[in-house]
Structure formats: C-alpha cells, structure tokens
C-alpha cells in the first residue's frame, strides 16, 4: 500500500533594506590603515567601531602621528540590514 502526501508550496518575495526600526543596532563607524609597511605587507591597524564618526577620525590622526608615512585610510561603516517577507507587517 502506497501513501501519497500532498504538499502545498507558497512562494514569497523577500526584500532587503537598512534596518531603521527603533530596536535596530546602531550605525557604527571606523577607519583602517591602508599603508604598506617596509616589507610590502599591509599595516592592518584599525580603530574601534563607534557610534560617533569623529572618534575613528581622531584615531586616524593619532595613528598618522605615530607613523608619519601612513597617509591612506579606508572608512569602515557597519550598517544593520533586515530581510522582510512580502506581506509582513
């Protein structure tokens, strides 16, 4: 005796968007040094992430004072995103 199971599939669309809800994690800022050292490896120094974008900028100036030849940096932004299923509230 064979049993047949009937299944129904529901396909839904998903949307990815920045999470701007009240309980979303904060937007975080940082900097990392892009300078190459004498042996052509990357410096790898980086600031801590901060909600205040001026704190990592202060770190970059302090890092440059310690390493005058390190003049190239990349901004790091951590922005929370969320997936929403179409039809969700």
mmCIF file of N, CA, C and O in Angstrom:
data_model
loop_
_atom_site.group_PDB
_atom_site.id
_atom_site.type_symbol
_atom_site.label_atom_id
_atom_site.label_comp_id
_atom_site.label_asym_id
_atom_site.label_seq_id
_atom_site.Cartn_x
_atom_site.Cartn_y
_atom_site.Cartn_z
ATOM 1 N N UNK A 1 0.842 -1.169 0.000
ATOM 2 C CA UNK A 1 0.000 0.000 0.000
ATOM 3 C C UNK A 1 0.893 1.240 0.000
ATOM 4 O O UNK A 1 1.790 1.374 0.807
ATOM 5 N N UNK A 2 0.629 2.133 -0.906
ATOM 6 C CA UNK A 2 1.402 3.359 -1.054
ATOM 7 C C UNK A 2 0.579 4.530 -0.549
ATOM 8 O O UNK A 2 -0.605 4.643 -0.851
ATOM 9 N N UNK A 3 1.236 5.385 0.212
ATOM 10 C CA UNK A 3 0.563 6.574 0.713
ATOM 11 C C UNK A 3 1.100 7.782 -0.038
ATOM 12 O O UNK A 3 2.313 7.924 -0.220
ATOM 13 N N UNK A 4 0.245 8.641 -0.450
ATOM 14 C CA UNK A 4 0.649 9.860 -1.141
ATOM 15 C C UNK A 4 0.434 11.036 -0.198
ATOM 16 O O UNK A 4 -0.647 11.187 0.370
ATOM 17 N N UNK A 5 1.477 11.824 -0.061
ATOM 18 C CA UNK A 5 1.374 13.017 0.778
ATOM 19 C C UNK A 5 1.223 14.222 -0.134
ATOM 20 O O UNK A 5 1.980 14.385 -1.080
ATOM 21 N N UNK A 6 0.261 15.022 0.154
ATOM 22 C CA UNK A 6 0.022 16.203 -0.655
ATOM 23 C C UNK A 6 0.662 17.400 0.031
ATOM 24 O O UNK A 6 0.510 17.599 1.230
ATOM 25 N N UNK A 7 1.393 18.192 -0.749
ATOM 26 C CA UNK A 7 2.065 19.376 -0.198
ATOM 27 C C UNK A 7 1.669 20.606 -0.993
ATOM 28 O O UNK A 7 1.492 20.540 -2.200
ATOM 29 N N UNK A 8 1.598 21.700 -0.290
ATOM 30 C CA UNK A 8 1.333 22.986 -0.925
ATOM 31 C C UNK A 8 2.523 23.891 -0.636
ATOM 32 O O UNK A 8 2.956 24.002 0.512
ATOM 33 N N UNK A 9 3.038 24.493 -1.675
ATOM 34 C CA UNK A 9 4.164 25.414 -1.519
ATOM 35 C C UNK A 9 3.675 26.832 -1.749
ATOM 36 O O UNK A 9 2.868 27.094 -2.633
ATOM 37 N N UNK A 10 4.191 27.718 -0.936
ATOM 38 C CA UNK A 10 3.863 29.139 -1.085
ATOM 39 C C UNK A 10 5.171 29.872 -1.338
ATOM 40 O O UNK A 10 6.074 29.860 -0.499
ATOM 41 N N UNK A 11 5.287 30.476 -2.479
ATOM 42 C CA UNK A 11 6.490 31.238 -2.811
ATOM 43 C C UNK A 11 6.261 32.688 -2.426
ATOM 44 O O UNK A 11 5.209 33.263 -2.711
ATOM 45 N N UNK A 12 7.242 33.263 -1.760
ATOM 46 C CA UNK A 12 7.120 34.649 -1.315
ATOM 47 C C UNK A 12 8.338 35.440 -1.770
ATOM 48 O O UNK A 12 9.408 34.882 -2.011
ATOM 49 N N UNK A 13 8.151 36.732 -1.889
ATOM 50 C CA UNK A 13 9.256 37.631 -2.222
ATOM 51 C C UNK A 13 9.846 38.209 -0.949
ATOM 52 O O UNK A 13 9.116 38.544 -0.012
ATOM 53 N N UNK A 14 11.153 38.309 -0.917
ATOM 54 C CA UNK A 14 11.860 38.896 0.215
ATOM 55 C C UNK A 14 12.497 40.204 -0.215
ATOM 56 O O UNK A 14 12.930 40.358 -1.351
ATOM 57 N N UNK A 15 12.557 41.143 0.709
ATOM 58 C CA UNK A 15 13.178 42.439 0.474
ATOM 59 C C UNK A 15 14.263 42.652 1.518
ATOM 60 O O UNK A 15 14.055 42.362 2.692
ATOM 61 N N UNK A 16 15.393 43.162 1.083
ATOM 62 C CA UNK A 16 16.491 43.502 1.988
ATOM 63 C C UNK A 16 16.566 45.016 2.056
ATOM 64 O O UNK A 16 16.627 45.695 1.022
ATOM 65 N N UNK A 17 16.544 45.551 3.274
ATOM 66 C CA UNK A 17 16.576 47.007 3.437
ATOM 67 C C UNK A 17 17.347 47.377 4.700
ATOM 68 O O UNK A 17 17.479 46.556 5.612
ATOM 69 N N UNK A 18 17.864 48.611 4.760
ATOM 70 C CA UNK A 18 18.514 49.047 6.006
ATOM 71 C C UNK A 18 17.524 48.956 7.162
ATOM 72 O O UNK A 18 16.348 49.283 7.010
ATOM 73 N N UNK A 19 18.006 48.471 8.299
ATOM 74 C CA UNK A 19 17.157 48.323 9.483
ATOM 75 C C UNK A 19 17.102 49.656 10.208
ATOM 76 O O UNK A 19 18.086 50.086 10.813
ATOM 77 N N UNK A 20 15.961 50.311 10.117
ATOM 78 C CA UNK A 20 15.783 51.608 10.763
ATOM 79 C C UNK A 20 14.729 51.550 11.861
ATOM 80 O O UNK A 20 14.226 52.574 12.305
ATOM 81 N N UNK A 21 14.415 50.344 12.293
ATOM 82 C CA UNK A 21 13.461 50.186 13.384
ATOM 83 C C UNK A 21 14.063 50.744 14.673
ATOM 84 O O UNK A 21 15.281 50.859 14.805
ATOM 85 N N UNK A 22 13.193 51.059 15.632
ATOM 86 C CA UNK A 22 13.651 51.627 16.906
ATOM 87 C C UNK A 22 14.633 50.708 17.635
ATOM 88 O O UNK A 22 15.525 51.184 18.326
ATOM 89 N N UNK A 23 14.475 49.395 17.474
ATOM 90 C CA UNK A 23 15.339 48.455 18.189
ATOM 91 C C UNK A 23 16.520 47.966 17.338
ATOM 92 O O UNK A 23 17.222 47.034 17.721
ATOM 93 N N UNK A 24 16.752 48.603 16.199
ATOM 94 C CA UNK A 24 17.853 48.199 15.317
ATOM 95 C C UNK A 24 19.201 48.529 15.959
ATOM 96 O O UNK A 24 19.318 49.503 16.705
ATOM 97 N N UNK A 25 20.220 47.726 15.671
ATOM 98 C CA UNK A 25 21.563 48.077 16.148
ATOM 99 C C UNK A 25 21.986 49.417 15.550
ATOM 100 O O UNK A 25 21.537 49.781 14.462
ATOM 101 N N UNK A 26 22.851 50.156 16.222
ATOM 102 C CA UNK A 26 23.245 51.467 15.718
ATOM 103 C C UNK A 26 24.196 51.360 14.518
ATOM 104 O O UNK A 26 24.882 50.357 14.336
ATOM 105 N N UNK A 27 24.214 52.399 13.741
ATOM 106 C CA UNK A 27 25.192 52.546 12.674
ATOM 107 C C UNK A 27 26.546 52.767 13.343
ATOM 108 O O UNK A 27 26.651 53.565 14.281
ATOM 109 N N UNK A 28 27.567 52.032 12.903
ATOM 110 C CA UNK A 28 28.888 52.114 13.538
ATOM 111 C C UNK A 28 29.927 52.557 12.507
ATOM 112 O O UNK A 28 29.842 52.179 11.331
ATOM 113 N N UNK A 29 30.902 53.326 12.952
ATOM 114 C CA UNK A 29 31.937 53.881 12.082
ATOM 115 C C UNK A 29 33.319 53.465 12.566
ATOM 116 O O UNK A 29 33.542 53.325 13.762
ATOM 117 N N UNK A 30 34.232 53.333 11.617
ATOM 118 C CA UNK A 30 35.617 53.047 11.952
ATOM 119 C C UNK A 30 36.523 53.422 10.793
ATOM 120 O O UNK A 30 36.063 53.811 9.714
ATOM 121 N N UNK A 31 37.823 53.316 11.018
ATOM 122 C CA UNK A 31 38.830 53.514 9.972
ATOM 123 C C UNK A 31 39.847 52.403 10.076
ATOM 124 O O UNK A 31 40.087 51.860 11.154
ATOM 125 N N UNK A 32 40.455 52.073 8.937
ATOM 126 C CA UNK A 32 41.585 51.149 8.929
ATOM 127 C C UNK A 32 42.682 51.742 8.065
ATOM 128 O O UNK A 32 42.410 52.449 7.089
ATOM 129 N N UNK A 33 43.901 51.465 8.446
ATOM 130 C CA UNK A 33 45.059 51.999 7.744
ATOM 131 C C UNK A 33 45.338 51.143 6.505
ATOM 132 O O UNK A 33 45.356 49.917 6.584
ATOM 133 N N UNK A 34 45.549 51.789 5.371
ATOM 134 C CA UNK A 34 45.827 51.096 4.119
ATOM 135 C C UNK A 34 47.307 51.136 3.734
ATOM 136 O O UNK A 34 47.695 50.615 2.692
ATOM 137 N N UNK A 35 48.135 51.746 4.575
ATOM 138 C CA UNK A 35 49.558 51.898 4.244
ATOM 139 C C UNK A 35 50.260 50.548 4.191
ATOM 140 O O UNK A 35 49.888 49.606 4.890
ATOM 141 N N UNK A 36 51.271 50.484 3.353
ATOM 142 C CA UNK A 36 52.122 49.300 3.273
ATOM 143 C C UNK A 36 53.344 49.519 4.151
ATOM 144 O O UNK A 36 53.894 50.627 4.199
ATOM 145 N N UNK A 37 53.787 48.476 4.823
ATOM 146 C CA UNK A 37 54.994 48.567 5.640
ATOM 147 C C UNK A 37 56.215 48.347 4.751
ATOM 148 O O UNK A 37 56.090 48.127 3.545
ATOM 149 N N UNK A 38 57.396 48.395 5.347
ATOM 150 C CA UNK A 38 58.637 48.260 4.583
ATOM 151 C C UNK A 38 58.728 46.939 3.824
ATOM 152 O O UNK A 38 59.366 46.866 2.775
ATOM 153 N N UNK A 39 58.099 45.885 4.336
ATOM 154 C CA UNK A 39 58.149 44.581 3.644
ATOM 155 C C UNK A 39 56.927 44.359 2.747
ATOM 156 O O UNK A 39 56.604 43.238 2.385
ATOM 157 N N UNK A 40 56.235 45.443 2.386
ATOM 158 C CA UNK A 40 55.075 45.418 1.487
ATOM 159 C C UNK A 40 53.869 44.647 2.023
ATOM 160 O O UNK A 40 53.022 44.191 1.258
ATOM 161 N N UNK A 41 53.786 44.478 3.326
ATOM 162 C CA UNK A 41 52.569 43.922 3.913
ATOM 163 C C UNK A 41 51.717 45.093 4.399
ATOM 164 O O UNK A 41 52.218 46.183 4.647
ATOM 165 N N UNK A 42 50.430 44.856 4.518
ATOM 166 C CA UNK A 42 49.537 45.917 4.977
ATOM 167 C C UNK A 42 49.728 46.219 6.446
ATOM 168 O O UNK A 42 50.075 45.345 7.235
ATOM 169 N N UNK A 43 49.509 47.452 6.821
ATOM 170 C CA UNK A 43 49.657 47.876 8.220
ATOM 171 C C UNK A 43 48.698 47.108 9.131
ATOM 172 O O UNK A 43 49.077 46.676 10.199
ATOM 173 N N UNK A 44 47.467 46.967 8.721
ATOM 174 C CA UNK A 44 46.432 46.229 9.462
ATOM 175 C C UNK A 44 45.950 46.919 10.729
ATOM 176 O O UNK A 44 45.142 46.363 11.460
ATOM 177 N N UNK A 45 46.409 48.121 11.005
ATOM 178 C CA UNK A 45 45.910 48.849 12.174
ATOM 179 C C UNK A 45 44.505 49.356 11.869
ATOM 180 O O UNK A 45 44.201 49.740 10.739
ATOM 181 N N UNK A 46 43.643 49.337 12.888
ATOM 182 C CA UNK A 46 42.288 49.840 12.688
ATOM 183 C C UNK A 46 41.753 50.404 13.986
ATOM 184 O O UNK A 46 42.155 50.000 15.075
ATOM 185 N N UNK A 47 40.839 51.332 13.852
ATOM 186 C CA UNK A 47 40.207 51.935 15.017
ATOM 187 C C UNK A 47 39.133 50.994 15.543
ATOM 188 O O UNK A 47 38.721 50.050 14.875
ATOM 189 N N UNK A 48 38.668 51.313 16.718
ATOM 190 C CA UNK A 48 37.479 50.635 17.240
ATOM 191 C C UNK A 48 36.268 51.187 16.502
ATOM 192 O O UNK A 48 36.297 52.318 16.010
ATOM 193 N N UNK A 49 35.209 50.396 16.436
ATOM 194 C CA UNK A 49 33.966 50.908 15.866
ATOM 195 C C UNK A 49 33.283 51.796 16.898
ATOM 196 O O UNK A 49 33.349 51.536 18.098
ATOM 197 N N UNK A 50 32.637 52.842 16.412
ATOM 198 C CA UNK A 50 31.999 53.798 17.303
ATOM 199 C C UNK A 50 30.716 54.321 16.669
ATOM 200 O O UNK A 50 30.617 54.432 15.450
ATOM 201 N N UNK A 51 29.754 54.664 17.514
ATOM 202 C CA UNK A 51 28.540 55.320 17.023
ATOM 203 C C UNK A 51 28.844 56.751 16.589
ATOM 204 O O UNK A 51 28.143 57.306 15.772
ATOM 205 N N UNK A 52 29.901 57.323 17.144
ATOM 206 C CA UNK A 52 30.306 58.695 16.836
ATOM 207 C C UNK A 52 31.376 58.663 15.739
ATOM 208 O O UNK A 52 32.479 58.169 15.966
ATOM 209 N N UNK A 53 31.082 59.163 14.534
ATOM 210 C CA UNK A 53 32.046 59.072 13.442
ATOM 211 C C UNK A 53 33.331 59.869 13.677
ATOM 212 O O UNK A 53 34.343 59.607 13.025
ATOM 213 N N UNK A 54 33.326 60.796 14.610
ATOM 214 C CA UNK A 54 34.550 61.584 14.843
ATOM 215 C C UNK A 54 35.585 60.817 15.661
ATOM 216 O O UNK A 54 36.777 61.116 15.567
ATOM 217 N N UNK A 55 35.175 59.830 16.453
ATOM 218 C CA UNK A 55 36.138 59.062 17.251
ATOM 219 C C UNK A 55 37.131 58.300 16.375
ATOM 220 O O UNK A 55 38.342 58.369 16.607
ATOM 221 N N UNK A 56 36.690 57.569 15.330
ATOM 222 C CA UNK A 56 37.656 56.908 14.460
ATOM 223 C C UNK A 56 38.536 57.903 13.688
ATOM 224 O O UNK A 56 39.697 57.611 13.392
ATOM 225 N N UNK A 57 38.004 59.068 13.375
ATOM 226 C CA UNK A 57 38.817 60.083 12.712
ATOM 227 C C UNK A 57 39.948 60.532 13.632
ATOM 228 O O UNK A 57 41.091 60.715 13.201
ATOM 229 N N UNK A 58 39.655 60.690 14.908
ATOM 230 C CA UNK A 58 40.680 61.044 15.891
ATOM 231 C C UNK A 58 41.748 59.958 15.942
ATOM 232 O O UNK A 58 42.945 60.247 16.005
ATOM 233 N N UNK A 59 41.322 58.700 15.891
ATOM 234 C CA UNK A 59 42.281 57.587 15.861
ATOM 235 C C UNK A 59 43.202 57.698 14.641
ATOM 236 O O UNK A 59 44.411 57.503 14.752
ATOM 237 N N UNK A 60 42.634 58.013 13.457
ATOM 238 C CA UNK A 60 43.440 58.106 12.231
ATOM 239 C C UNK A 60 44.521 59.175 12.366
ATOM 240 O O UNK A 60 45.674 58.959 11.967
ATOM 241 N N UNK A 61 44.198 60.318 12.950
ATOM 242 C CA UNK A 61 45.206 61.368 13.142
ATOM 243 C C UNK A 61 46.282 60.920 14.127
ATOM 244 O O UNK A 61 47.469 61.181 13.925
ATOM 245 N N UNK A 62 45.874 60.225 15.191
ATOM 246 C CA UNK A 62 46.854 59.731 16.169
ATOM 247 C C UNK A 62 47.756 58.672 15.524
ATOM 248 O O UNK A 62 48.974 58.653 15.753
ATOM 249 N N UNK A 63 47.180 57.799 14.710
ATOM 250 C CA UNK A 63 47.966 56.767 14.035
ATOM 251 C C UNK A 63 48.976 57.400 13.082
ATOM 252 O O UNK A 63 50.129 56.986 13.017
ATOM 253 N N UNK A 64 48.563 58.429 12.367
ATOM 254 C CA UNK A 64 49.472 59.102 11.462
ATOM 255 C C UNK A 64 50.594 59.808 12.203
ATOM 256 O O UNK A 64 51.730 59.867 11.745
ATOM 257 N N UNK A 65 50.292 60.361 13.380
ATOM 258 C CA UNK A 65 51.362 60.990 14.183
ATOM 259 C C UNK A 65 52.415 59.962 14.569
ATOM 260 O O UNK A 65 53.603 60.247 14.571
ATOM 261 N N UNK A 66 51.981 58.743 14.901
ATOM 262 C CA UNK A 66 52.914 57.674 15.263
ATOM 263 C C UNK A 66 53.653 57.125 14.044
ATOM 264 O O UNK A 66 54.776 56.630 14.164
ATOM 265 N N UNK A 67 53.016 57.167 12.891
ATOM 266 C CA UNK A 67 53.566 56.611 11.644
ATOM 267 C C UNK A 67 53.382 57.659 10.541
ATOM 268 O O UNK A 67 52.433 57.559 9.745
ATOM 269 N N UNK A 68 54.255 58.658 10.454
ATOM 270 C CA UNK A 68 54.070 59.774 9.504
ATOM 271 C C UNK A 68 53.889 59.350 8.044
ATOM 272 O O UNK A 68 53.257 60.067 7.273
ATOM 273 N N UNK A 69 54.409 58.185 7.680
ATOM 274 C CA UNK A 69 54.279 57.728 6.291
ATOM 275 C C UNK A 69 52.932 57.053 6.010
ATOM 276 O O UNK A 69 52.607 56.764 4.858
ATOM 277 N N UNK A 70 52.121 56.830 7.029
ATOM 278 C CA UNK A 70 50.809 56.184 6.856
ATOM 279 C C UNK A 70 49.754 57.258 6.602
ATOM 280 O O UNK A 70 49.202 57.841 7.527
ATOM 281 N N UNK A 71 49.473 57.495 5.331
ATOM 282 C CA UNK A 71 48.559 58.582 4.960
ATOM 283 C C UNK A 71 47.311 58.100 4.222
ATOM 284 O O UNK A 71 46.526 58.914 3.760
ATOM 285 N N UNK A 72 47.120 56.797 4.112
ATOM 286 C CA UNK A 72 45.983 56.265 3.366
ATOM 287 C C UNK A 72 45.105 55.415 4.292
ATOM 288 O O UNK A 72 45.586 54.491 4.946
ATOM 289 N N UNK A 73 43.805 55.713 4.289
ATOM 290 C CA UNK A 73 42.860 55.049 5.190
ATOM 291 C C UNK A 73 41.580 54.694 4.454
ATOM 292 O O UNK A 73 41.240 55.295 3.441
ATOM 293 N N UNK A 74 40.862 53.735 4.971
ATOM 294 C CA UNK A 74 39.536 53.372 4.459
ATOM 295 C C UNK A 74 38.534 53.517 5.596
ATOM 296 O O UNK A 74 38.804 53.106 6.723
ATOM 297 N N UNK A 75 37.407 54.106 5.277
ATOM 298 C CA UNK A 75 36.339 54.191 6.263
ATOM 299 C C UNK A 75 35.594 52.862 6.293
ATOM 300 O O UNK A 75 35.323 52.255 5.261
ATOM 301 N N UNK A 76 35.264 52.414 7.476
ATOM 302 C CA UNK A 76 34.507 51.179 7.675
ATOM 303 C C UNK A 76 33.165 51.581 8.289
ATOM 304 O O UNK A 76 33.129 52.218 9.338
ATOM 305 N N UNK A 77 32.101 51.232 7.600
ATOM 306 C CA UNK A 77 30.761 51.543 8.117
ATOM 307 C C UNK A 77 30.003 50.241 8.292
ATOM 308 O O UNK A 77 29.910 49.442 7.365
ATOM 309 N N UNK A 78 29.501 50.031 9.486
ATOM 310 C CA UNK A 78 28.681 48.853 9.753
ATOM 311 C C UNK A 78 27.239 49.322 9.865
ATOM 312 O O UNK A 78 26.863 50.005 10.816
ATOM 313 N N UNK A 79 26.440 48.968 8.857
ATOM 314 C CA UNK A 79 25.050 49.403 8.788
ATOM 315 C C UNK A 79 24.157 48.161 8.915
ATOM 316 O O UNK A 79 24.268 47.238 8.114
ATOM 317 N N UNK A 80 23.270 48.129 9.901
ATOM 318 C CA UNK A 80 22.391 46.959 10.038
ATOM 319 C C UNK A 80 21.345 46.914 8.920
ATOM 320 O O UNK A 80 20.797 47.942 8.532
ATOM 321 N N UNK A 81 21.120 45.728 8.409
ATOM 322 C CA UNK A 81 20.104 45.484 7.387
ATOM 323 C C UNK A 81 19.158 44.401 7.894
ATOM 324 O O UNK A 81 19.516 43.619 8.765
ATOM 325 N N UNK A 82 17.978 44.353 7.316
ATOM 326 C CA UNK A 82 16.985 43.364 7.720
ATOM 327 C C UNK A 82 16.263 42.838 6.476
ATOM 328 O O UNK A 82 16.084 43.561 5.505
ATOM 329 N N UNK A 83 15.890 41.557 6.528
ATOM 330 C CA UNK A 83 15.098 40.936 5.460
ATOM 331 C C UNK A 83 13.635 40.958 5.867
ATOM 332 O O UNK A 83 13.291 40.623 6.997
ATOM 333 N N UNK A 84 12.786 41.324 4.933
ATOM 334 C CA UNK A 84 11.348 41.349 5.168
ATOM 335 C C UNK A 84 10.654 40.504 4.117
ATOM 336 O O UNK A 84 10.944 40.602 2.922
ATOM 337 N N UNK A 85 9.736 39.694 4.560
ATOM 338 C CA UNK A 85 8.928 38.888 3.645
ATOM 339 C C UNK A 85 7.756 39.729 3.166
ATOM 340 O O UNK A 85 7.101 40.408 3.966
ATOM 341 N N UNK A 86 7.492 39.696 1.881
ATOM 342 C CA UNK A 86 6.389 40.457 1.316
ATOM 343 C C UNK A 86 5.095 40.091 2.024
ATOM 344 O O UNK A 86 4.810 38.923 2.261
ATOM 345 N N UNK A 87 4.332 41.104 2.393
ATOM 346 C CA UNK A 87 3.079 40.862 3.082
ATOM 347 C C UNK A 87 3.225 40.887 4.599
ATOM 348 O O UNK A 87 2.242 40.843 5.309
ATOM 349 N N UNK A 88 4.476 40.976 5.118
ATOM 350 C CA UNK A 88 4.683 41.055 6.565
ATOM 351 C C UNK A 88 4.407 42.468 7.032
ATOM 352 O O UNK A 88 4.558 43.427 6.305
ATOM 353 N N UNK A 89 4.030 42.593 8.270
ATOM 354 C CA UNK A 89 3.814 43.929 8.827
ATOM 355 C C UNK A 89 4.869 44.221 9.846
ATOM 356 O O UNK A 89 5.566 43.394 10.316
#
